[in-house]
GROMACS .gro file of C-alpha atoms in nm:
model
  302
    1MET     CA    1   0.000   0.000   0.000
    2ASP     CA    2   0.271   0.247   0.099
    3ALA     CA    3   0.473   0.161  -0.212
    4LEU     CA    4   0.174   0.234  -0.437
    5LYS     CA    5   0.112   0.567  -0.267
    6LEU     CA    6   0.477   0.660  -0.319
    7ARG     CA    7   0.437   0.584  -0.691
    8ARG     CA    8   0.111   0.779  -0.704
    9THR     CA    9   0.249   1.108  -0.568
   10PRO     CA   10   0.482   1.187  -0.863
   11LEU     CA   11   0.213   1.072  -1.108
   12ARG     CA   12  -0.034   1.322  -0.963
   13THR     CA   13   0.230   1.593  -0.983
   14ALA     CA   14   0.301   1.508  -1.347
   15PHE     CA   15  -0.072   1.514  -1.425
   16THR     CA   16  -0.111   1.861  -1.271
   17LYS     CA   17   0.190   1.994  -1.465
   18ALA     CA   18   0.046   1.856  -1.790
   19VAL     CA   19  -0.286   2.032  -1.720
   20ASN     CA   20  -0.110   2.363  -1.653
   21HIS     CA   21   0.096   2.326  -1.971
   22LEU     CA   22  -0.216   2.263  -2.180
   23GLN     CA   23  -0.384   2.565  -2.023
   24GLU     CA   24  -0.090   2.788  -2.120
   25ILE     CA   25  -0.106   2.669  -2.481
   26ILE     CA   26  -0.479   2.742  -2.505
   27GLU     CA   27  -0.435   3.094  -2.369
   28ASN     CA   28  -0.183   3.184  -2.641
   29ASP     CA   29  -0.293   3.409  -2.928
   30PRO     CA   30  -0.319   3.260  -3.183
   31VAL     CA   31  -0.374   2.907  -3.055
   32ASP     CA   32  -0.135   2.646  -3.195
   33MET     CA   33  -0.364   2.350  -3.263
   34ASN     CA   34  -0.074   2.108  -3.314
   35ALA     CA   35   0.063   2.200  -2.973
   36VAL     CA   36  -0.283   2.150  -2.823
   37GLU     CA   37  -0.309   1.800  -2.969
   38THR     CA   38   0.040   1.707  -2.850
   39ALA     CA   39  -0.014   1.836  -2.497
   40PHE     CA   40  -0.351   1.663  -2.473
   41GLU     CA   41  -0.206   1.328  -2.581
   42GLN     CA   42   0.062   1.365  -2.315
   43LEU     CA   43  -0.209   1.441  -2.060
   44LYS     CA   44  -0.402   1.129  -2.158
   45VAL     CA   45  -0.093   0.911  -2.110
   46LYS     CA   46  -0.027   1.055  -1.764
   47SER     CA   47  -0.395   1.018  -1.674
   48ALA     CA   48  -0.394   0.650  -1.777
   49LYS     CA   49  -0.085   0.576  -1.565
   50LEU     CA   50  -0.235   0.757  -1.268
   51LYS     CA   51  -0.566   0.572  -1.304
   52GLU     CA   52  -0.386   0.237  -1.306
   53VAL     CA   53  -0.217   0.311  -0.975
   54GLU     CA   54  -0.532   0.462  -0.824
   55ASP     CA   55  -0.734   0.148  -0.905
   56ALA     CA   56  -0.466  -0.067  -0.745
   57VAL     CA   57  -0.477   0.143  -0.429
   58LEU     CA   58  -0.854   0.104  -0.401
   59GLU     CA   59  -0.831  -0.275  -0.446
   60LEU     CA   60  -0.571  -0.305  -0.171
   61MET     CA   61  -0.783  -0.095   0.063
   62ILE     CA   62  -1.076  -0.332   0.009
   63GLU     CA   63  -0.856  -0.636   0.072
   64SER     CA   64  -0.715  -0.484   0.391
   65ASN     CA   65  -1.067  -0.432   0.530
   66CYS     CA   66  -1.025  -0.056   0.577
   67THR     CA   67  -1.301   0.155   0.726
   68GLN     CA   68  -1.574   0.300   0.508
   69GLU     CA   69  -1.471   0.654   0.600
   70ALA     CA   70  -1.110   0.598   0.490
   71TYR     CA   71  -1.227   0.441   0.164
   72ASN     CA   72  -1.461   0.732   0.091
   73ILE     CA   73  -1.184   0.988   0.147
   74GLU     CA   74  -0.952   0.804  -0.090
   75PHE     CA   75  -1.226   0.755  -0.350
   76GLU     CA   76  -1.316   1.127  -0.353
   77ALA     CA   77  -0.952   1.222  -0.407
   78ILE     CA   78  -0.928   0.982  -0.700
   79GLU     CA   79  -1.255   1.108  -0.851
   80PHE     CA   80  -1.119   1.463  -0.848
   81TYR     CA   81  -0.849   1.375  -1.102
   82ALA     CA   82  -1.087   1.161  -1.310
   83GLU     CA   83  -1.343   1.443  -1.336
   84LYS     CA   84  -1.072   1.692  -1.428
   85MET     CA   85  -0.964   1.464  -1.713
   86ILE     CA   86  -1.322   1.439  -1.843
   87ALA     CA   87  -1.357   1.818  -1.835
   88TRP     CA   88  -1.040   1.858  -2.041
   89GLN     CA   89  -1.160   1.602  -2.294
   90VAL     CA   90  -1.476   1.806  -2.354
   91ARG     CA   91  -1.277   2.127  -2.360
   92VAL     CA   92  -1.028   2.011  -2.620
   93LYS     CA   93  -1.308   1.856  -2.828
   94ASN     CA   94  -1.484   2.193  -2.849
   95ILE     CA   95  -1.157   2.360  -2.942
   96MET     CA   96  -1.097   2.118  -3.226
   97LYS     CA   97  -1.454   2.155  -3.350
   98THR     CA   98  -1.429   2.534  -3.352
   99ASP     CA   99  -1.104   2.520  -3.542
  100ALA     CA  100  -1.251   2.279  -3.797
  101LEU     CA  101  -1.541   2.515  -3.867
  102GLY     CA  102  -1.299   2.804  -3.911
  103GLN     CA  103  -1.488   3.036  -3.680
  104LYS     CA  104  -1.468   3.168  -3.327
  105ASP     CA  105  -1.737   3.077  -3.079
  106ASN     CA  106  -1.790   3.317  -2.793
  107HIS     CA  107  -1.901   3.026  -2.578
  108SER     CA  108  -1.587   2.822  -2.641
  109LEU     CA  109  -1.271   2.858  -2.439
  110VAL     CA  110  -1.063   2.973  -2.735
  111THR     CA  111  -1.078   3.337  -2.842
  112SER     CA  112  -0.875   3.554  -3.073
  113SER     CA  113  -0.788   3.778  -2.780
  114SER     CA  114  -0.872   3.812  -2.416
  115SER     CA  115  -1.065   4.131  -2.488
  116SER     CA  116  -1.330   3.942  -2.688
  117LEU     CA  117  -1.457   3.792  -2.363
  118ARG     CA  118  -1.511   4.131  -2.204
  119LEU     CA  119  -1.874   4.227  -2.172
  120PRO     CA  120  -1.989   4.589  -2.170
  121LYS     CA  121  -2.006   4.729  -1.820
  122ILE     CA  122  -2.359   4.827  -1.728
  123GLN     CA  123  -2.388   5.138  -1.518
  124PHE     CA  124  -2.685   5.119  -1.284
  125GLN     CA  125  -2.797   5.459  -1.168
  126GLN     CA  126  -2.901   5.481  -0.806
  127PHE     CA  127  -3.262   5.592  -0.759
  128SER     CA  128  -3.340   5.772  -0.434
  129GLY     CA  129  -3.715   5.723  -0.463
  130ASP     CA  130  -3.798   6.085  -0.545
  131PHE     CA  131  -4.048   6.084  -0.831
  132ASN     CA  132  -3.938   6.429  -0.953
  133VAL     CA  133  -3.594   6.283  -1.029
  134LEU     CA  134  -3.754   6.009  -1.238
  135ALA     CA  135  -3.983   6.256  -1.412
  136ASN     CA  136  -3.690   6.472  -1.517
  137GLN     CA  137  -3.528   6.172  -1.683
  138ALA     CA  138  -3.840   6.016  -1.831
  139CYS     CA  139  -3.983   6.334  -1.985
  140PRO     CA  140  -3.789   6.576  -2.206
  141SER     CA  141  -3.700   6.904  -2.047
  142GLU     CA  142  -3.774   7.235  -2.215
  143VAL     CA  143  -3.421   7.268  -2.352
  144LEU     CA  144  -3.412   6.913  -2.487
  145LEU     CA  145  -3.758   6.943  -2.637
  146GLN     CA  146  -3.660   7.266  -2.809
  147THR     CA  147  -3.367   7.090  -2.975
  148LEU     CA  148  -3.581   6.794  -3.078
  149VAL     CA  149  -3.849   7.013  -3.234
  150VAL     CA  150  -3.594   7.205  -3.439
  151VAL     CA  151  -3.434   6.882  -3.562
  152LEU     CA  152  -3.762   6.704  -3.639
  153GLN     CA  153  -3.908   7.003  -3.821
  154ASN     CA  154  -3.600   7.049  -4.039
  155GLY     CA  155  -3.705   7.058  -4.402
  156ASN     CA  156  -4.064   7.139  -4.310
  157HIS     CA  157  -4.237   7.460  -4.412
  158ARG     CA  158  -4.196   7.579  -4.052
  159SER     CA  159  -3.822   7.519  -4.053
  160SER     CA  160  -3.735   7.883  -4.114
  161GLU     CA  161  -3.962   7.999  -3.834
  162LEU     CA  162  -3.809   7.752  -3.589
  163GLU     CA  163  -3.454   7.832  -3.688
  164SER     CA  164  -3.517   8.203  -3.654
  165GLN     CA  165  -3.632   8.159  -3.292
  166PRO     CA  166  -3.420   7.876  -3.146
  167ASP     CA  167  -3.356   8.064  -2.822
  168ASN     CA  168  -3.713   8.177  -2.760
  169PHE     CA  169  -3.904   7.862  -2.689
  170GLU     CA  170  -4.211   8.026  -2.533
  171THR     CA  171  -4.263   8.247  -2.839
  172MET     CA  172  -4.236   7.943  -3.064
  173VAL     CA  173  -4.494   7.758  -2.855
  174LEU     CA  174  -4.731   8.056  -2.865
  175GLY     CA  175  -4.701   8.076  -3.244
  176LEU     CA  176  -4.719   7.708  -3.327
  177ILE     CA  177  -4.939   7.555  -3.059
  178TRP     CA  178  -5.185   7.779  -2.871
  179ASN     CA  179  -5.218   8.113  -2.702
  180LEU     CA  180  -5.236   7.968  -2.353
  181LYS     CA  181  -5.245   8.120  -2.009
  182ASP     CA  182  -4.922   8.223  -1.840
  183ASP     CA  183  -4.924   7.936  -1.595
  184CYS     CA  184  -4.945   7.690  -1.884
  185LEU     CA  185  -4.592   7.790  -1.982
  186SER     CA  186  -4.452   7.755  -1.632
  187CYS     CA  187  -4.388   7.386  -1.690
  188LYS     CA  188  -4.016   7.322  -1.654
  189ILE     CA  189  -4.015   6.950  -1.570
  190ASN     CA  190  -4.233   6.758  -1.814
  191CYS     CA  191  -4.525   6.799  -2.051
  192GLN     CA  192  -4.784   6.679  -1.798
  193LYS     CA  193  -4.758   6.947  -1.528
  194ASN     CA  194  -5.068   7.147  -1.624
  195GLU     CA  195  -5.360   6.919  -1.704
  196GLY     CA  196  -5.712   6.945  -1.830
  197VAL     CA  197  -5.949   6.666  -1.724
  198ASP     CA  198  -6.274   6.558  -1.882
  199LEU     CA  199  -6.489   6.248  -1.927
  200THR     CA  200  -6.628   6.082  -2.235
  201GLY     CA  201  -6.879   5.802  -2.257
  202PRO     CA  202  -7.054   5.593  -2.165
  203LEU     CA  203  -6.895   5.295  -2.336
  204TYR     CA  204  -7.022   4.939  -2.315
  205LEU     CA  205  -6.763   4.686  -2.202
  206LYS     CA  206  -6.747   4.316  -2.289
  207ASP     CA  207  -6.910   4.219  -1.962
  208LYS     CA  208  -7.202   4.453  -2.051
  209ARG     CA  209  -7.107   4.707  -1.788
  210LYS     CA  210  -7.085   5.077  -1.861
  211GLY     CA  211  -6.750   5.248  -1.869
  212TRP     CA  212  -6.622   5.600  -1.908
  213VAL     CA  213  -6.288   5.732  -2.030
  214VAL     CA  214  -6.105   5.995  -1.826
  215LEU     CA  215  -5.902   6.223  -2.055
  216PHE     CA  216  -5.598   6.395  -1.910
  217THR     CA  217  -5.478   6.657  -2.159
  218CYS     CA  218  -5.154   6.855  -2.132
  219ALA     CA  219  -5.225   7.228  -2.146
  220VAL     CA  220  -4.919   7.301  -2.360
  221PHE     CA  221  -4.849   7.012  -2.596
  222ARG     CA  222  -5.190   6.843  -2.602
  223ALA     CA  223  -5.040   6.512  -2.492
  224VAL     CA  224  -5.333   6.287  -2.398
  225HIS     CA  225  -5.353   6.015  -2.135
  226PHE     CA  226  -5.658   5.786  -2.108
  227GLU     CA  227  -5.788   5.603  -1.802
  228LEU     CA  228  -6.094   5.375  -1.795
  229ILE     CA  229  -6.339   5.390  -1.506
  230THR     CA  230  -6.661   5.199  -1.447
  231SER     CA  231  -6.829   5.451  -1.220
  232LEU     CA  232  -6.881   5.826  -1.210
  233SER     CA  233  -6.812   5.839  -0.838
  234THR     CA  234  -6.545   6.051  -0.675
  235ALA     CA  235  -6.361   5.739  -0.554
  236ALA     CA  236  -6.341   5.596  -0.906
  237PHE     CA  237  -6.205   5.921  -1.045
  238LEU     CA  238  -5.948   5.949  -0.765
  239GLN     CA  239  -5.826   5.602  -0.855
  240SER     CA  240  -5.782   5.707  -1.218
  241LEU     CA  241  -5.598   6.021  -1.104
  242ARG     CA  242  -5.374   5.807  -0.889
  243ARG     CA  243  -5.290   5.582  -1.184
  244PHE     CA  244  -5.220   5.885  -1.401
  245ILE     CA  245  -4.981   6.031  -1.143
  246SER     CA  246  -4.796   5.702  -1.103
  247ARG     CA  247  -4.750   5.680  -1.481
  248ARG     CA  248  -4.700   6.041  -1.593
  249GLY     CA  249  -4.609   6.233  -1.282
  250ARG     CA  250  -4.793   6.462  -1.044
  251PRO     CA  251  -4.947   6.767  -1.213
  252THR     CA  252  -4.929   7.113  -1.060
  253ILE     CA  253  -5.261   7.247  -1.192
  254ILE     CA  254  -5.572   7.059  -1.306
  255TYR     CA  255  -5.849   7.227  -1.507
  256SER     CA  256  -6.195   7.075  -1.532
  257ASP     CA  257  -6.562   7.161  -1.550
  258ASN     CA  258  -6.790   7.158  -1.247
  259GLY     CA  259  -6.891   6.793  -1.263
  260THR     CA  260  -6.990   6.640  -0.931
  261ASN     CA  261  -6.709   6.388  -0.942
  262PHE     CA  262  -6.454   6.660  -1.012
  263VAL     CA  263  -6.587   6.879  -0.733
  264GLY     CA  264  -6.578   6.581  -0.500
  265SER     CA  265  -6.222   6.506  -0.601
  266ASN     CA  266  -6.124   6.864  -0.531
  267SER     CA  267  -6.281   6.837  -0.186
  268ALA     CA  268  -6.098   6.511  -0.124
  269LEU     CA  269  -5.767   6.663  -0.229
  270ASN     CA  270  -5.828   6.968  -0.012
  271SER     CA  271  -5.885   6.742   0.288
  272ILE     CA  272  -5.529   6.609   0.258
  273ASN     CA  273  -5.276   6.752   0.501
  274TRP     CA  274  -5.047   6.890   0.231
  275ASP     CA  275  -4.802   7.030   0.486
  276VAL     CA  276  -4.719   6.678   0.599
  277VAL     CA  277  -4.702   6.552   0.241
  278MET     CA  278  -4.471   6.835   0.135
  279SER     CA  279  -4.245   6.784   0.435
  280LYS     CA  280  -4.204   6.414   0.359
  281ALA     CA  281  -4.213   6.403  -0.020
  282ASN     CA  282  -4.094   6.751  -0.117
  283ILE     CA  283  -4.389   6.809  -0.351
  284GLN     CA  284  -4.634   7.092  -0.398
  285LYS     CA  285  -5.008   7.091  -0.358
  286ILE     CA  286  -5.218   7.018  -0.667
  287LYS     CA  287  -5.427   7.322  -0.760
  288TRP     CA  288  -5.772   7.252  -0.903
  289LYS     CA  289  -5.927   7.518  -1.126
  290PHE     CA  290  -6.287   7.491  -1.247
  291ASN     CA  291  -6.408   7.636  -1.574
  292PRO     CA  292  -6.691   7.888  -1.552
  293PRO     CA  293  -7.029   7.714  -1.608
  294SER     CA  294  -7.098   7.943  -1.903
  295ALA     CA  295  -6.758   7.878  -2.067
  296ALA     CA  296  -6.677   7.508  -2.061
  297TRP     CA  297  -6.407   7.568  -2.322
  298ASP     CA  298  -6.213   7.809  -2.101
  299PHE     CA  299  -5.838   7.744  -2.054
  300GLY     CA  300  -5.837   7.571  -2.391
  301LYS     CA  301  -6.032   7.268  -2.265
  302GLU     CA  302  -6.314   7.163  -2.492
   0.00000   0.00000   0.00000
């Protein structure tokens, strides 16, 4: 037994050196396939010699009536070298297959250079939880929107007008969109800060219930957001407003007519302790403005 273990020690050392030598050849650029084949054949010879001695050691341990624990320890050590040999067989087989096809496979262990395995580094931006930060990134700011409009309108019949006023965005908006109130141009964060709200319907849903569509309309750019409700109650409208805010951001001013659900929503919003909300969330109170009963189209809301 001791004599076999003395023979096994240098064989294990030779096997490890052969593995390291093969690894060095594979990491070269370009890979010498002849050298890979030669080194792998040498590794197979050393593995066969080591396996012969390992099997003899296990047989002697069985004959000597060794304990199960001692046998398991020896068996696990032998399996380590056997599994490493199997892994190298698969590895070299893939290398030879890739070389035969004349192409590089990103999933193989052979690459033209070490840099081809480098993946682009993804930068994850930390989000503090403040919705205003997200709104600034999700919606174009006034400066960015001005640039986009000028680029998109290039070649159009309004191109000369836009190019002649690139630094006066409010004047351009007044000329091209609508002659709105002063507070409609106070939006500096996104295009959903000053909203008009109205309802349309009823609609008949698949389950034969009635439904209404809540229209949130931007006062400046006429961007429209739709929410479906199945009741004209204040609670149903507040739920639609909540969904709108979670998707588009919290508006500063809301215009609407004097519908009972809108009036109820205004009362519900006024009952909120906005001082506490502002102290915790750093937001401003939503102002609700009602159109005069005789002028439902006031503030540009029709």
